[in-house]
Coordinates of C-alpha atoms in Angstrom, one line a residue:
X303 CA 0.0 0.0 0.0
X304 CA 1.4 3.5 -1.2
X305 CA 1.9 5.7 2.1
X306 CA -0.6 8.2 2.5
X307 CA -0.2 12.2 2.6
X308 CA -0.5 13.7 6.2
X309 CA -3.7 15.8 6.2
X310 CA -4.8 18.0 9.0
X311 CA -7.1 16.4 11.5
X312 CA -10.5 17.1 11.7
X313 CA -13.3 15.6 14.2
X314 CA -17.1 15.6 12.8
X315 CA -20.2 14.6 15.1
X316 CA -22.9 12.9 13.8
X317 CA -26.1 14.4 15.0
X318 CA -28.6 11.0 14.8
X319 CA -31.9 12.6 13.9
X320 CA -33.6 10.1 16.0
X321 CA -35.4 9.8 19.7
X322 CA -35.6 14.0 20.1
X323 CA -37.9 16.7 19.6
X324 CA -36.0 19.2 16.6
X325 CA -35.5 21.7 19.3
X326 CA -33.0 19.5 20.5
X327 CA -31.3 18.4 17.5
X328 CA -31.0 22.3 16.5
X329 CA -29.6 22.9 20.1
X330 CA -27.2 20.2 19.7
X331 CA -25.9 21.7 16.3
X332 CA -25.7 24.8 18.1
X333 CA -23.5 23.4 20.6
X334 CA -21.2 21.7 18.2
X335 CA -20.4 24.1 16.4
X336 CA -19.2 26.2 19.5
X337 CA -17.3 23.4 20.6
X338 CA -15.1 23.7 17.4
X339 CA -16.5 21.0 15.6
X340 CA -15.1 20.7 11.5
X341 CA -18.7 18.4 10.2
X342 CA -21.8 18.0 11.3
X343 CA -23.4 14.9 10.0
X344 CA -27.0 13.3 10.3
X345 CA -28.0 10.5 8.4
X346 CA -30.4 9.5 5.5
X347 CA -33.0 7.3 6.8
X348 CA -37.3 7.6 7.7
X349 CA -37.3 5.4 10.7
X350 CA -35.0 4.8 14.1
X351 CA -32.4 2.3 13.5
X352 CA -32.8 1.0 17.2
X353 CA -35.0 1.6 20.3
X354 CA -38.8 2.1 18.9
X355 CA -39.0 1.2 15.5
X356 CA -41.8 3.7 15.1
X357 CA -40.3 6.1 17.8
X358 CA -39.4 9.8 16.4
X359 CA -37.8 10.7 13.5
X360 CA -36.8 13.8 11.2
X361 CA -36.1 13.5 7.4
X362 CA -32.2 14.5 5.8
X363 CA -32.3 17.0 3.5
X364 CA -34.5 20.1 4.9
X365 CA -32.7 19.2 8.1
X366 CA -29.4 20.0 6.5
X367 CA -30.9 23.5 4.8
X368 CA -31.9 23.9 8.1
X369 CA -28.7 23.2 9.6
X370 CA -27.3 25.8 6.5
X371 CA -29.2 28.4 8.0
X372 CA -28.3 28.2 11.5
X373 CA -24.8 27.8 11.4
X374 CA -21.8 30.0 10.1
X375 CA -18.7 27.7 10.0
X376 CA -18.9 24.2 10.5
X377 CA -19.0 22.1 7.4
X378 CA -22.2 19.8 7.0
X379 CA -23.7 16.6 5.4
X380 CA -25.5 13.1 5.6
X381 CA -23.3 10.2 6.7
X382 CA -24.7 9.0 4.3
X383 CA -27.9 9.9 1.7
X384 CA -29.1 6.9 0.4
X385 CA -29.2 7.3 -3.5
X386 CA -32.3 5.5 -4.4
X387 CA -34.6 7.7 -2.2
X388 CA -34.3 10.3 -4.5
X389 CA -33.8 10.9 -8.5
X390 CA -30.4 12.1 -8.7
X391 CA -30.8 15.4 -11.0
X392 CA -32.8 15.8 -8.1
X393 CA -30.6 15.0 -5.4
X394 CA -28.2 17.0 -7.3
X395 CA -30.5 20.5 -7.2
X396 CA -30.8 20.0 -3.4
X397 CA -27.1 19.7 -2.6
X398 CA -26.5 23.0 -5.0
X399 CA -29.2 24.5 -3.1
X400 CA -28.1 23.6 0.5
X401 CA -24.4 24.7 -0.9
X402 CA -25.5 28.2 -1.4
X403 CA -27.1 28.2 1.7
X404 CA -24.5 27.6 4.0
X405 CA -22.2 29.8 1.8
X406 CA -20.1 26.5 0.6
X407 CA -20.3 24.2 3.2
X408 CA -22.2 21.5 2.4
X409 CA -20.4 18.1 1.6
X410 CA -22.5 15.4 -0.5
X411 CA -22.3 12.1 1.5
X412 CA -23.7 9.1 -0.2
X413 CA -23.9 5.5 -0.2
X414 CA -26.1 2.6 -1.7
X415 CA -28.6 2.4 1.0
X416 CA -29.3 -0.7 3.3
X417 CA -32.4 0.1 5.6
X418 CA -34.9 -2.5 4.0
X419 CA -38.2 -1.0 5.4
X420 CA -37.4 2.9 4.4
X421 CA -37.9 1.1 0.7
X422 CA -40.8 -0.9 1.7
X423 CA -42.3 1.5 3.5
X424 CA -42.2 4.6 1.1
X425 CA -42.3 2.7 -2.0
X426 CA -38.9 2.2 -3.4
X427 CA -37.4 -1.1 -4.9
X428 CA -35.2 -2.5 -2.4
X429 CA -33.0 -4.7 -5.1
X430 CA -30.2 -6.3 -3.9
X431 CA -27.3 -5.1 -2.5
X432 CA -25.5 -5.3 -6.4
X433 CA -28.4 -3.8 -8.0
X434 CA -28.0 -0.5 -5.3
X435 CA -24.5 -0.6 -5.6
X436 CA -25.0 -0.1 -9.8
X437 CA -27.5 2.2 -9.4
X438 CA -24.8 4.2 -7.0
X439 CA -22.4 3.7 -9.7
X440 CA -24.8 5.6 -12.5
X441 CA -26.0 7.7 -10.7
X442 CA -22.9 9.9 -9.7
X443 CA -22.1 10.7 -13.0
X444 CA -25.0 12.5 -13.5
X445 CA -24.8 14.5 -10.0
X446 CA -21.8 16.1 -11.4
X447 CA -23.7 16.7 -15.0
X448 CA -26.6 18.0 -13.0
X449 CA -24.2 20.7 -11.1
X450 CA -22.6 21.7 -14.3
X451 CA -26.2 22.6 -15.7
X452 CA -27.7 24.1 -12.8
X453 CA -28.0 27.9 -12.7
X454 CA -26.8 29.3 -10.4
X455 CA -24.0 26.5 -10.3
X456 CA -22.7 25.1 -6.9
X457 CA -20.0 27.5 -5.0
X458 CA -17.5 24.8 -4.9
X459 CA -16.5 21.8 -6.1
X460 CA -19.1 19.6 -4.3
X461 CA -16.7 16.9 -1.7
X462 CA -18.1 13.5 -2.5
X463 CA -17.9 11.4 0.6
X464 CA -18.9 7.5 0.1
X465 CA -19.3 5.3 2.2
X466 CA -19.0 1.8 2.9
X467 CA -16.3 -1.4 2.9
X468 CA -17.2 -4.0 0.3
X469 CA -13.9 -4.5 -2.0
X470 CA -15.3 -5.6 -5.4
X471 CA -17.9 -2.7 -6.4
X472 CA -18.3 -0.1 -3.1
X473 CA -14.2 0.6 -3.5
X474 CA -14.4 1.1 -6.9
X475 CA -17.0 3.5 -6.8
X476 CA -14.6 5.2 -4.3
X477 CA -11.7 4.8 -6.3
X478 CA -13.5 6.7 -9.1
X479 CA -15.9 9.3 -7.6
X480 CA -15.2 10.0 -4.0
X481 CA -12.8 12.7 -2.2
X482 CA -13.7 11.2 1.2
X483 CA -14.0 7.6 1.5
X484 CA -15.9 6.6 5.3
X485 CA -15.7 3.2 6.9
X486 CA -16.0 1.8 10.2
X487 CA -12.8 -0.2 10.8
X488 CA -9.8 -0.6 13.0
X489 CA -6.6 -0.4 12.1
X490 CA -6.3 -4.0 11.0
X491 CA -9.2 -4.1 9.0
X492 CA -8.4 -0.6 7.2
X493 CA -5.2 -1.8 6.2
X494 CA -6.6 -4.7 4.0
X495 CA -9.1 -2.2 3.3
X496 CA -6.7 1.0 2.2
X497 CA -4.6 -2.0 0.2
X498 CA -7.6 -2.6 -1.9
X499 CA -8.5 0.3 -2.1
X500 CA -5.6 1.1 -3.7
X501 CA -5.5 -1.4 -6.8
X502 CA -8.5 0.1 -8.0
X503 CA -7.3 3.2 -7.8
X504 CA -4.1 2.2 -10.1
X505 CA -6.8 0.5 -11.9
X506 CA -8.5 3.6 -12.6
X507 CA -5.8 6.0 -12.9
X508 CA -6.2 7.9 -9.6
X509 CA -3.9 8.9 -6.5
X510 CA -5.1 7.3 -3.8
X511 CA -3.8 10.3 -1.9
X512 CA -6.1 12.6 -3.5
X513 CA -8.9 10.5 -1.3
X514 CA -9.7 11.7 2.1
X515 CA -9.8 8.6 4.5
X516 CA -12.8 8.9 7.4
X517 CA -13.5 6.6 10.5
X518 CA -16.1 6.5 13.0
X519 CA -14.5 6.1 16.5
X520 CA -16.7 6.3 18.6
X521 CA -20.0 7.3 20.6
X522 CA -23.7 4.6 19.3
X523 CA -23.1 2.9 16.7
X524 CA -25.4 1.6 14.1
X525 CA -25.0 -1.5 15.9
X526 CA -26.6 -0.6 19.2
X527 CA -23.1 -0.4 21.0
X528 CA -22.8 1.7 24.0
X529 CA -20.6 5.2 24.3
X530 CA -16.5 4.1 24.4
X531 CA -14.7 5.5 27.1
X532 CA -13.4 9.2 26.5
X533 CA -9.8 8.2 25.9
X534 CA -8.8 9.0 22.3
X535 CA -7.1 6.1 20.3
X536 CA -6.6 8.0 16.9
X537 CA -2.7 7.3 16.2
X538 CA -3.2 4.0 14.9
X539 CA -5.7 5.1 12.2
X540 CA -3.8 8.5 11.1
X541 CA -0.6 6.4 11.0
X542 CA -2.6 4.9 7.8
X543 CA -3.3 7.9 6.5
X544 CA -6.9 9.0 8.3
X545 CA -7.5 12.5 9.4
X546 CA -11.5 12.8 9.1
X547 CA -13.0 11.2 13.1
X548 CA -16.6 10.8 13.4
X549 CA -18.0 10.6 16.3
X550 CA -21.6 10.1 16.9
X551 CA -24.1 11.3 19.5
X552 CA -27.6 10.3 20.0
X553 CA -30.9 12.0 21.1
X554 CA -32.6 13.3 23.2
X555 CA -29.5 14.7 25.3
X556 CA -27.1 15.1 22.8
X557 CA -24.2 14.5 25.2
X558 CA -21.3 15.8 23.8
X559 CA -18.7 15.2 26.4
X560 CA -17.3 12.4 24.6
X561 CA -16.1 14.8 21.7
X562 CA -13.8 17.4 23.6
X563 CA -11.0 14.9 24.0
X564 CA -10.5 14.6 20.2
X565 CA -10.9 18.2 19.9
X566 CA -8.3 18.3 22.4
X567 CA -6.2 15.4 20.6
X568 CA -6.7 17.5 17.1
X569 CA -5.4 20.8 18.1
X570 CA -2.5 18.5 19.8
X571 CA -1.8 17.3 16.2
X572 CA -2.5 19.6 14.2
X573 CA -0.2 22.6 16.0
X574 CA -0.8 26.3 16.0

């Protein structure tokens, strides 16, 4: 595996829009931001993902223009939109729009989707996880067309984050599209991970270095697992080259204790 450029650090929070009133969600933004928080993230989903399957929930999108609105620096997106909730000349308009919103702040996170029932539910075809993975694949070619058509056009070039681990078509995607590239892995596993990575994108053409590597590190999980302790444990994973943390938090409270000792660790790394 080709050794990876140092980036700075930088720590995002996912906000998961789940379990809270939107009082508290915009509270919790509010707070992160302060904090000296670099991304916000929510996620792109219509139900909870634990606890009450039916419990409370708020959509992505106009959350994020809201989010636009109400904040001033921190950088903001969806870990991840799924793409087949939404047609993506579509999806593409609403990340332009947000964009100018929030003054160029907006990054577009996307992935294949997973959630069975959000299809079911709200009418989409579920497929299989090959069949979203393709329609990922097509569809990011025309987001870019879509931004170069749209009047006024985005203020930026759009970061495309991707998420997701499997090595024969999610990578690939990666290789070709993304600037930030998300998984949940320890340093073992994102080795293998970083090494395949790589070969697809010699395979393609591309630095690998041009990629920004992101991990989750901490806080609930999608898996139900409880918060970590508040040691940070980031060395091993920037050693390989990662500099974008995410940490989640989940509702009501919003407890954001957990994040100040990576802010701390972050302005340890990164210097003056």
């Amino acid at each position: 595996m080709t050794a990876m450029t140092t980036r700075p650090v930088r720590i995002a929070v996912q906000l998961q829009p789940q379990d809270a009133d939107y009082a508290q969600i915009r509270d919790a933004v509010v707070r992160a931001e302060d904090m000296g928080v670099d991304v916000i993230f929510n996620w792109d989903h219509f139900f909870t993902l634990r606890g009450d399957p039916d419990g409370k929930h708020f959509e992505c999108w106009t959350m994020l223009a809201a989010w636009a609105e109400q904040t001033s620096r921190i950088e903001l997106g969806a870990l991840v939109t799924c793409n087949g909730y939404r047609n993506p000349d579509l999806l593409a308009d609403m990340v332009r729009t947000v964009d100018h919103i929030s003054g160029g702040r907006v990054l577009l996170g996307i992935g294949s989707g997973w959630f069975e029932r959000d299809y079911t539910e709200y009418g989409y075809t579920f497929g299989t996880a090959g069949s979203r993975l393709d329609d990922l694949a097509a569809s990011l070619p025309r987001i870019r067309s879509r931004f170069e058509q749209l009047n006024p056009a985005p203020t930026r070039h759009v970061p495309v984050l991707i998420g997701g681990g499997g090595e024969r078509k999610t990578l690939r995607i990666v290789a070709e599209h993304a600037d930030i590239w998300h998984w949940f892995a320890g340093a073992d596993e994102l080795v293998h991970k970083l090494t395949v990575l790589q070969r697809h994108c010699d395979a393609v053409g591309r630095s690998i270095e041009e990629i920004e590597i992101g991990a989750g590190v901490g806080g609930l999980g999608r898996a139900g697992l409880p918060p970590g302790p508040p040691e940070v444990d980031g060395e091993p994973l920037r050693a390989l080259g990662a500099s974008l943390f995410t940490i989640n938090a989940v509702g009501p409270a919003y407890d954001l204790s957990h994040v100040e000792p990576w802010l701390r660790w972050r302005d340890q790394v990164n210097g003056p």
